[in-house]
Amino acid sequence: MSGNLAVGRARWSLMALFALFGIVGTSWMTRLPSIREALGVSSAQLGLILIVGAVGALFAVMSTGAVVARFGSRRTLVAATVVNLVALLLVAWGTATGSVGIFAVGAFTNGVSGALMNVPINLNGAMVEQRVGRAILPHFHAAFSIGAGAGALVGAAFSWAQIHIAVQLVVITTLVAIARAFLIGPATVFAPDRQAPDGADEATPRPTRRRGAGLRNALSAWREPRTLLIGLVLLAASLSEGSAGNWLSISMVDGFAVREAVGAMAYGTFVAAMTVFRFAGTGLIDRFGRVTILRASGISALVGLLLFGLAPGLPLAWFGIVLWGCGAALANPIAIAAASDDPLRAPGRVSVVTSFISFGQLTAPPLLGLLADSIGGRHALLTITVATVLSIVLAGWVKPLPQPSRSMMADRV
């Protein structure tokens, strides 16, 4: 297989995997009212149950780098697919029987599978980006956003047809697992742990390393200041993007006394702005560099958050949502790319920085909820500006590392 063909197959296979990741998660999260009714719990109780999933993700992501280093991206993704299938079948079983315990086990296992999936697909996206020679990682994250939007439509369609959430979970999860089985092979062909295919960029052969070196590199990433600071950048990015998903719609409803549909449209505007800029912003990264674009993204998100939180009227707040979405678009893929500069150490470093996402998912929703009860949702979201300012300050740490020579990579342990 020619190098260009292999790169093209890997690129589109990864795009599909990212989109499926978005579909499978959002399609059932949009049916939380049905899940709440099936389990017979309150909204507050359901929120606490769902935190179990974030605990599972945090538990798994801290060791996923070592897992990838030991077993490779392909095997890790296969395992993640199987675990995700089992997890969501447990979630379906829990909703079908009204068992909170079974549902919670499924949610925890789903969090584990998400971490096992998230690290290797981002890692392989970064490896393909290096092969292409220009910024394309934001395209993969845009595919995730598109998949999330499609998943929301899938959930809405099943809901409109009055199909039980358990049936939806079984159907969607099974179809996604089958699709992933065909995509994982070509998507991981350029992973650091696999040999390059015949004719695929022979000028840059795979580095060799001694047994156990990858595992040591994965664990040592937790002691690297640059990696930890990039993790803080990714934490800020996840808070900016995640808080919009959790609180933007309800903050619109409570803050401006609009209908729920208008709040949903506001979040749709945020996702649309983010998706468009993830496709359009790659050229800006190539032209101006990661550091400049990360700082510009932080400023855009900061201004957008301030406008949304402080605007006296709806039009100005809506403009703030657009700026916020544009600012949230590129920080995540920039941080992942920065953690992947060195292919040999990329699995451990990507695992470390993505663990900051899980930490944010675990802590931010309840904290923002407490603040929203006392000062309102719009003003509570202003606290995210602190993390945004931090990402602007730390932007210099995403500067690309010098490319190691062939001999340096071969000798590294």
mmCIF file of C-alpha atoms in Angstrom, residues 55-339:
data_model
loop_
_atom_site.group_PDB
_atom_site.id
_atom_site.type_symbol
_atom_site.label_atom_id
_atom_site.label_comp_id
_atom_site.label_asym_id
_atom_site.label_seq_id
_atom_site.Cartn_x
_atom_site.Cartn_y
_atom_site.Cartn_z
ATOM 1 C CA VAL A 55 -15.010 8.419 38.421
ATOM 2 C CA GLY A 56 -14.588 5.446 36.087
ATOM 3 C CA ALA A 57 -12.986 7.638 33.441
ATOM 4 C CA LEU A 58 -10.580 9.189 35.945
ATOM 5 C CA PHE A 59 -9.716 5.755 37.319
ATOM 6 C CA ALA A 60 -8.903 4.418 33.846
ATOM 7 C CA VAL A 61 -7.281 7.391 32.137
ATOM 8 C CA MET A 62 -4.472 7.645 34.682
ATOM 9 C CA SER A 63 -3.240 4.207 33.614
ATOM 10 C CA THR A 64 -4.266 4.143 29.949
ATOM 11 C CA GLY A 65 -0.864 5.387 28.799
ATOM 12 C CA ALA A 66 0.776 2.386 30.439
ATOM 13 C CA VAL A 67 -1.866 0.101 28.897
ATOM 14 C CA VAL A 68 -1.210 1.500 25.408
ATOM 15 C CA ALA A 69 2.547 1.216 25.942
ATOM 16 C CA ARG A 70 2.202 -2.410 27.025
ATOM 17 C CA PHE A 71 -0.434 -3.704 24.594
ATOM 18 C CA GLY A 72 -0.458 -1.150 21.761
ATOM 19 C CA SER A 73 -3.121 1.168 20.364
ATOM 20 C CA ARG A 74 -4.894 -1.454 18.308
ATOM 21 C CA ARG A 75 -5.427 -3.920 21.153
ATOM 22 C CA THR A 76 -6.413 -1.110 23.506
ATOM 23 C CA LEU A 77 -9.063 0.128 21.072
ATOM 24 C CA VAL A 78 -10.406 -3.394 20.584
ATOM 25 C CA ALA A 79 -10.628 -3.789 24.356
ATOM 26 C CA ALA A 80 -12.298 -0.375 24.659
ATOM 27 C CA THR A 81 -14.885 -1.385 22.064
ATOM 28 C CA VAL A 82 -15.734 -4.583 23.935
ATOM 29 C CA VAL A 83 -15.851 -2.822 27.319
ATOM 30 C CA ASN A 84 -18.055 -0.065 25.870
ATOM 31 C CA LEU A 85 -20.446 -2.648 24.438
ATOM 32 C CA VAL A 86 -20.701 -4.426 27.796
ATOM 33 C CA ALA A 87 -21.045 -1.116 29.663
ATOM 34 C CA LEU A 88 -23.943 0.213 27.633
ATOM 35 C CA LEU A 89 -25.693 -3.150 27.645
ATOM 36 C CA LEU A 90 -25.522 -2.924 31.448
ATOM 37 C CA VAL A 91 -26.941 0.605 31.244
ATOM 38 C CA ALA A 92 -29.735 -0.757 29.039
ATOM 39 C CA TRP A 93 -30.378 -3.599 31.500
ATOM 40 C CA GLY A 94 -30.499 -1.119 34.378
ATOM 41 C CA THR A 95 -33.051 1.092 32.635
ATOM 42 C CA ALA A 96 -35.140 -1.892 31.510
ATOM 43 C CA THR A 97 -35.374 -3.295 35.046
ATOM 44 C CA GLY A 98 -35.282 -0.010 36.963
ATOM 45 C CA SER A 99 -32.133 -1.122 38.781
ATOM 46 C CA VAL A 100 -30.026 1.826 39.935
ATOM 47 C CA GLY A 101 -27.204 -0.532 40.940
ATOM 48 C CA ILE A 102 -26.886 -2.154 37.512
ATOM 49 C CA PHE A 103 -27.134 1.252 35.840
ATOM 50 C CA ALA A 104 -24.363 2.647 38.076
ATOM 51 C CA VAL A 105 -22.070 -0.291 37.262
ATOM 52 C CA GLY A 106 -22.732 0.322 33.582
ATOM 53 C CA ALA A 107 -22.032 4.043 33.947
ATOM 54 C CA PHE A 108 -18.738 3.348 35.737
ATOM 55 C CA THR A 109 -17.699 0.810 33.095
ATOM 56 C CA ASN A 110 -18.705 3.233 30.357
ATOM 57 C CA GLY A 111 -16.376 5.819 31.883
ATOM 58 C CA VAL A 112 -13.556 3.267 31.830
ATOM 59 C CA SER A 113 -14.222 2.435 28.176
ATOM 60 C CA GLY A 114 -14.301 6.122 27.276
ATOM 61 C CA ALA A 115 -10.836 6.646 28.734
ATOM 62 C CA LEU A 116 -9.509 3.545 26.965
ATOM 63 C CA MET A 117 -10.913 4.904 23.698
ATOM 64 C CA ASN A 118 -10.030 8.574 24.118
ATOM 65 C CA VAL A 119 -6.276 8.242 24.625
ATOM 66 C CA PRO A 120 -5.394 5.982 21.654
ATOM 67 C CA ILE A 121 -7.631 7.712 19.098
ATOM 68 C CA ASN A 122 -6.138 11.090 20.016
ATOM 69 C CA LEU A 123 -2.653 9.576 19.963
ATOM 70 C CA ASN A 124 -3.180 8.090 16.511
ATOM 71 C CA GLY A 125 -4.713 11.328 15.292
ATOM 72 C CA ALA A 126 -1.541 13.128 16.333
ATOM 73 C CA MET A 127 0.612 10.509 14.577
ATOM 74 C CA VAL A 128 -1.341 10.960 11.329
ATOM 75 C CA GLU A 129 -1.003 14.731 11.707
ATOM 76 C CA GLN A 130 2.769 14.314 11.879
ATOM 77 C CA ARG A 131 2.685 12.186 8.716
ATOM 78 C CA VAL A 132 0.602 14.767 6.864
ATOM 79 C CA GLY A 133 2.924 17.556 7.983
ATOM 80 C CA ARG A 134 0.246 20.101 8.857
ATOM 81 C CA ALA A 135 -2.375 20.611 11.530
ATOM 82 C CA ILE A 136 -5.323 18.239 11.033
ATOM 83 C CA LEU A 137 -6.025 17.077 14.598
ATOM 84 C CA PRO A 138 -8.784 19.722 14.953
ATOM 85 C CA HIS A 139 -10.569 17.999 12.044
ATOM 86 C CA PHE A 140 -10.865 14.839 14.145
ATOM 87 C CA HIS A 141 -12.331 16.823 17.035
ATOM 88 C CA ALA A 142 -14.724 18.476 14.581
ATOM 89 C CA ALA A 143 -15.815 14.984 13.523
ATOM 90 C CA PHE A 144 -16.530 14.245 17.189
ATOM 91 C CA SER A 145 -18.678 17.389 17.391
ATOM 92 C CA ILE A 146 -20.566 16.377 14.247
ATOM 93 C CA GLY A 147 -21.048 12.909 15.687
ATOM 94 C CA ALA A 148 -22.351 14.414 18.920
ATOM 95 C CA GLY A 149 -24.875 16.445 16.937
ATOM 96 C CA ALA A 150 -25.919 13.357 14.997
ATOM 97 C CA GLY A 151 -26.210 11.427 18.254
ATOM 98 C CA ALA A 152 -28.551 14.062 19.627
ATOM 99 C CA LEU A 153 -30.741 13.666 16.533
ATOM 100 C CA VAL A 154 -30.681 9.875 16.920
ATOM 101 C CA GLY A 155 -31.785 10.179 20.533
ATOM 102 C CA ALA A 156 -34.520 12.618 19.544
ATOM 103 C CA ALA A 157 -35.751 10.250 16.819
ATOM 104 C CA PHE A 158 -35.973 7.279 19.194
ATOM 105 C CA SER A 159 -37.712 9.487 21.746
ATOM 106 C CA TRP A 160 -40.202 10.808 19.171
ATOM 107 C CA ALA A 161 -40.953 7.220 18.141
ATOM 108 C CA GLN A 162 -41.495 6.395 21.847
ATOM 109 C CA ILE A 163 -38.939 3.578 21.722
ATOM 110 C CA HIS A 164 -37.652 2.588 25.160
ATOM 111 C CA ILE A 165 -34.164 3.830 25.977
ATOM 112 C CA ALA A 166 -33.005 0.235 26.608
ATOM 113 C CA VAL A 167 -33.895 -0.751 23.036
ATOM 114 C CA GLN A 168 -32.108 2.325 21.703
ATOM 115 C CA LEU A 169 -28.969 1.490 23.674
ATOM 116 C CA VAL A 170 -28.861 -2.108 22.420
ATOM 117 C CA VAL A 171 -29.359 -1.093 18.779
ATOM 118 C CA ILE A 172 -26.953 1.862 18.666
ATOM 119 C CA THR A 173 -24.232 0.245 20.775
ATOM 120 C CA THR A 174 -24.235 -2.936 18.686
ATOM 121 C CA LEU A 175 -24.082 -1.057 15.374
ATOM 122 C CA VAL A 176 -21.274 1.189 16.631
ATOM 123 C CA ALA A 177 -19.262 -1.805 17.886
ATOM 124 C CA ILE A 178 -19.533 -3.479 14.466
ATOM 125 C CA ALA A 179 -18.429 -0.291 12.693
ATOM 126 C CA ARG A 180 -15.472 0.146 15.050
ATOM 127 C CA ALA A 181 -14.312 -3.409 14.307
ATOM 128 C CA PHE A 182 -13.746 -2.441 10.660
ATOM 129 C CA LEU A 183 -12.132 0.929 11.423
ATOM 130 C CA ILE A 184 -9.590 0.163 14.151
ATOM 131 C CA GLY A 185 -7.080 -1.623 11.894
ATOM 132 C CA PRO A 186 -6.533 1.122 9.294
ATOM 133 C CA ALA A 187 -6.851 3.847 11.947
ATOM 134 C CA THR A 188 -3.888 2.557 13.963
ATOM 135 C CA VAL A 189 -1.437 1.755 11.164
ATOM 136 C CA PHE A 190 0.844 4.670 12.135
ATOM 137 C CA ALA A 191 0.729 4.092 15.888
ATOM 138 C CA PRO A 192 4.167 4.201 17.562
ATOM 139 C CA ASP A 193 3.792 0.538 18.535
ATOM 140 C CA ARG A 194 3.150 -0.707 14.976
ATOM 141 C CA GLN A 195 5.456 -1.063 11.984
ATOM 142 C CA ALA A 196 4.835 1.230 9.040
ATOM 143 C CA PRO A 197 3.022 -0.437 6.121
ATOM 144 C CA ASP A 198 4.902 -1.264 2.949
ATOM 145 C CA GLY A 199 5.932 1.903 1.182
ATOM 146 C CA ALA A 200 4.573 4.202 3.842
ATOM 147 C CA ASP A 201 7.171 6.914 4.340
ATOM 148 C CA GLU A 202 10.173 4.610 4.434
ATOM 149 C CA ALA A 203 12.445 7.593 5.085
ATOM 150 C CA THR A 204 11.189 7.621 8.661
ATOM 151 C CA PRO A 205 11.335 4.041 9.963
ATOM 152 C CA ARG A 206 9.809 2.968 13.205
ATOM 153 C CA PRO A 207 12.123 3.508 16.175
ATOM 154 C CA THR A 208 13.229 0.435 18.077
ATOM 155 C CA ARG A 209 13.171 0.186 21.848
ATOM 156 C CA ARG A 210 13.919 -2.357 24.480
ATOM 157 C CA ARG A 211 11.210 -4.340 26.241
ATOM 158 C CA GLY A 212 9.578 -2.337 29.008
ATOM 159 C CA ALA A 213 10.808 1.040 27.735
ATOM 160 C CA GLY A 214 7.311 2.152 26.669
ATOM 161 C CA LEU A 215 5.853 1.339 30.081
ATOM 162 C CA ARG A 216 8.617 3.272 31.858
ATOM 163 C CA ASN A 217 8.096 6.232 29.517
ATOM 164 C CA ALA A 218 4.344 6.172 30.202
ATOM 165 C CA LEU A 219 4.833 6.246 33.965
ATOM 166 C CA SER A 220 7.623 8.839 33.865
ATOM 167 C CA ALA A 221 5.325 11.281 32.041
ATOM 168 C CA TRP A 222 3.725 12.085 35.410
ATOM 169 C CA ARG A 223 7.032 13.655 36.488
ATOM 170 C CA GLU A 224 7.452 15.938 33.459
ATOM 171 C CA PRO A 225 6.671 19.633 34.153
ATOM 172 C CA ARG A 226 5.860 20.386 30.488
ATOM 173 C CA THR A 227 3.373 17.520 30.301
ATOM 174 C CA LEU A 228 1.631 18.555 33.521
ATOM 175 C CA LEU A 229 1.385 22.185 32.385
ATOM 176 C CA ILE A 230 -0.078 21.087 29.050
ATOM 177 C CA GLY A 231 -2.545 19.099 31.148
ATOM 178 C CA LEU A 232 -3.611 22.342 32.832
ATOM 179 C CA VAL A 233 -4.160 23.859 29.379
ATOM 180 C CA LEU A 234 -6.347 20.878 28.499
ATOM 181 C CA LEU A 235 -8.191 21.198 31.817
ATOM 182 C CA ALA A 236 -9.060 24.793 30.937
ATOM 183 C CA ALA A 237 -10.186 23.703 27.467
ATOM 184 C CA SER A 238 -12.372 20.918 28.845
ATOM 185 C CA LEU A 239 -13.946 23.254 31.401
ATOM 186 C CA SER A 240 -14.769 25.770 28.672
ATOM 187 C CA GLU A 241 -16.293 23.165 26.347
ATOM 188 C CA GLY A 242 -17.846 20.951 29.015
ATOM 189 C CA SER A 243 -19.475 23.748 31.004
ATOM 190 C CA ALA A 244 -21.271 24.862 27.859
ATOM 191 C CA GLY A 245 -22.651 21.375 27.377
ATOM 192 C CA ASN A 246 -23.848 21.156 30.967
ATOM 193 C CA TRP A 247 -25.005 24.675 31.760
ATOM 194 C CA LEU A 248 -25.406 26.874 28.668
ATOM 195 C CA SER A 249 -28.985 25.905 27.841
ATOM 196 C CA ILE A 250 -30.303 26.117 31.398
ATOM 197 C CA SER A 251 -28.436 29.397 31.969
ATOM 198 C CA MET A 252 -30.192 30.865 28.934
ATOM 199 C CA VAL A 253 -33.580 29.727 30.223
ATOM 200 C CA ASP A 254 -33.012 31.012 33.756
ATOM 201 C CA GLY A 255 -31.070 34.142 32.833
ATOM 202 C CA PHE A 256 -33.245 35.475 30.010
ATOM 203 C CA ALA A 257 -36.589 33.761 30.730
ATOM 204 C CA VAL A 258 -36.662 32.110 27.299
ATOM 205 C CA ARG A 259 -38.187 28.777 26.316
ATOM 206 C CA GLU A 260 -36.218 25.547 26.542
ATOM 207 C CA ALA A 261 -36.057 25.375 22.742
ATOM 208 C CA VAL A 262 -34.209 28.712 22.669
ATOM 209 C CA GLY A 263 -31.726 27.381 25.202
ATOM 210 C CA ALA A 264 -31.169 24.337 22.992
ATOM 211 C CA MET A 265 -30.616 26.641 20.012
ATOM 212 C CA ALA A 266 -28.036 28.568 22.020
ATOM 213 C CA TYR A 267 -26.072 25.402 22.687
ATOM 214 C CA GLY A 268 -26.470 24.457 19.024
ATOM 215 C CA THR A 269 -24.916 27.814 18.131
ATOM 216 C CA PHE A 270 -21.971 27.076 20.423
ATOM 217 C CA VAL A 271 -21.410 23.630 18.873
ATOM 218 C CA ALA A 272 -21.767 25.009 15.339
ATOM 219 C CA ALA A 273 -19.215 27.765 15.987
ATOM 220 C CA MET A 274 -16.820 25.278 17.541
ATOM 221 C CA THR A 275 -17.204 22.751 14.721
ATOM 222 C CA VAL A 276 -16.754 25.288 11.921
ATOM 223 C CA PHE A 277 -13.678 26.756 13.577
ATOM 224 C CA ARG A 278 -12.171 23.307 14.114
ATOM 225 C CA PHE A 279 -12.273 22.801 10.358
ATOM 226 C CA ALA A 280 -11.262 26.349 9.431
ATOM 227 C CA GLY A 281 -8.693 26.932 12.167
ATOM 228 C CA THR A 282 -6.135 24.353 11.060
ATOM 229 C CA GLY A 283 -4.742 26.743 8.466
ATOM 230 C CA LEU A 284 -4.302 29.368 11.176
ATOM 231 C CA ILE A 285 -2.279 26.919 13.279
ATOM 232 C CA ASP A 286 -0.032 26.159 10.294
ATOM 233 C CA ARG A 287 0.454 29.847 9.563
ATOM 234 C CA PHE A 288 0.802 31.386 13.020
ATOM 235 C CA GLY A 289 1.790 28.427 15.205
ATOM 236 C CA ARG A 290 0.256 26.701 18.200
ATOM 237 C CA VAL A 291 1.224 29.275 20.811
ATOM 238 C CA THR A 292 -0.261 32.287 19.027
ATOM 239 C CA ILE A 293 -3.495 30.492 18.132
ATOM 240 C CA LEU A 294 -3.899 29.071 21.642
ATOM 241 C CA ARG A 295 -3.563 32.562 23.112
ATOM 242 C CA ALA A 296 -5.980 33.997 20.555
ATOM 243 C CA SER A 297 -8.410 31.163 21.324
ATOM 244 C CA GLY A 298 -8.160 31.892 25.030
ATOM 245 C CA ILE A 299 -8.862 35.580 24.471
ATOM 246 C CA SER A 300 -11.868 34.753 22.274
ATOM 247 C CA ALA A 301 -13.277 32.353 24.879
ATOM 248 C CA LEU A 302 -12.611 34.862 27.660
ATOM 249 C CA VAL A 303 -14.418 37.696 25.877
ATOM 250 C CA GLY A 304 -17.253 35.356 24.912
ATOM 251 C CA LEU A 305 -17.737 34.144 28.471
ATOM 252 C CA LEU A 306 -17.714 37.694 29.811
ATOM 253 C CA LEU A 307 -20.272 38.813 27.236
ATOM 254 C CA PHE A 308 -22.536 35.857 27.956
ATOM 255 C CA GLY A 309 -22.275 36.266 31.710
ATOM 256 C CA LEU A 310 -22.656 40.046 31.865
ATOM 257 C CA ALA A 311 -24.656 41.044 28.766
ATOM 258 C CA PRO A 312 -27.845 42.989 29.576
ATOM 259 C CA GLY A 313 -29.708 41.542 26.610
ATOM 260 C CA LEU A 314 -30.014 38.404 24.522
ATOM 261 C CA PRO A 315 -28.356 39.579 21.247
ATOM 262 C CA LEU A 316 -25.071 40.506 22.926
ATOM 263 C CA ALA A 317 -25.106 37.291 24.946
ATOM 264 C CA TRP A 318 -25.664 35.326 21.741
ATOM 265 C CA PHE A 319 -22.657 37.019 20.153
ATOM 266 C CA GLY A 320 -20.701 36.014 23.237
ATOM 267 C CA ILE A 321 -21.744 32.394 22.676
ATOM 268 C CA VAL A 322 -20.276 32.518 19.156
ATOM 269 C CA LEU A 323 -16.960 33.929 20.431
ATOM 270 C CA TRP A 324 -16.941 31.371 23.232
ATOM 271 C CA GLY A 325 -17.478 28.503 20.787
ATOM 272 C CA CYS A 326 -14.730 29.743 18.464
ATOM 273 C CA GLY A 327 -12.375 30.103 21.416
ATOM 274 C CA ALA A 328 -13.122 26.592 22.677
ATOM 275 C CA ALA A 329 -12.543 24.968 19.289
ATOM 276 C CA LEU A 330 -8.779 24.565 19.019
ATOM 277 C CA ALA A 331 -7.377 24.435 22.555
ATOM 278 C CA ASN A 332 -8.118 20.741 23.032
ATOM 279 C CA PRO A 333 -6.492 19.479 19.795
ATOM 280 C CA ILE A 334 -3.547 21.871 20.217
ATOM 281 C CA ALA A 335 -2.831 20.463 23.680
ATOM 282 C CA ILE A 336 -3.129 16.856 22.449
ATOM 283 C CA ALA A 337 -0.770 17.591 19.542
ATOM 284 C CA ALA A 338 1.743 19.188 21.920
ATOM 285 C CA ALA A 339 1.690 16.123 24.160
#
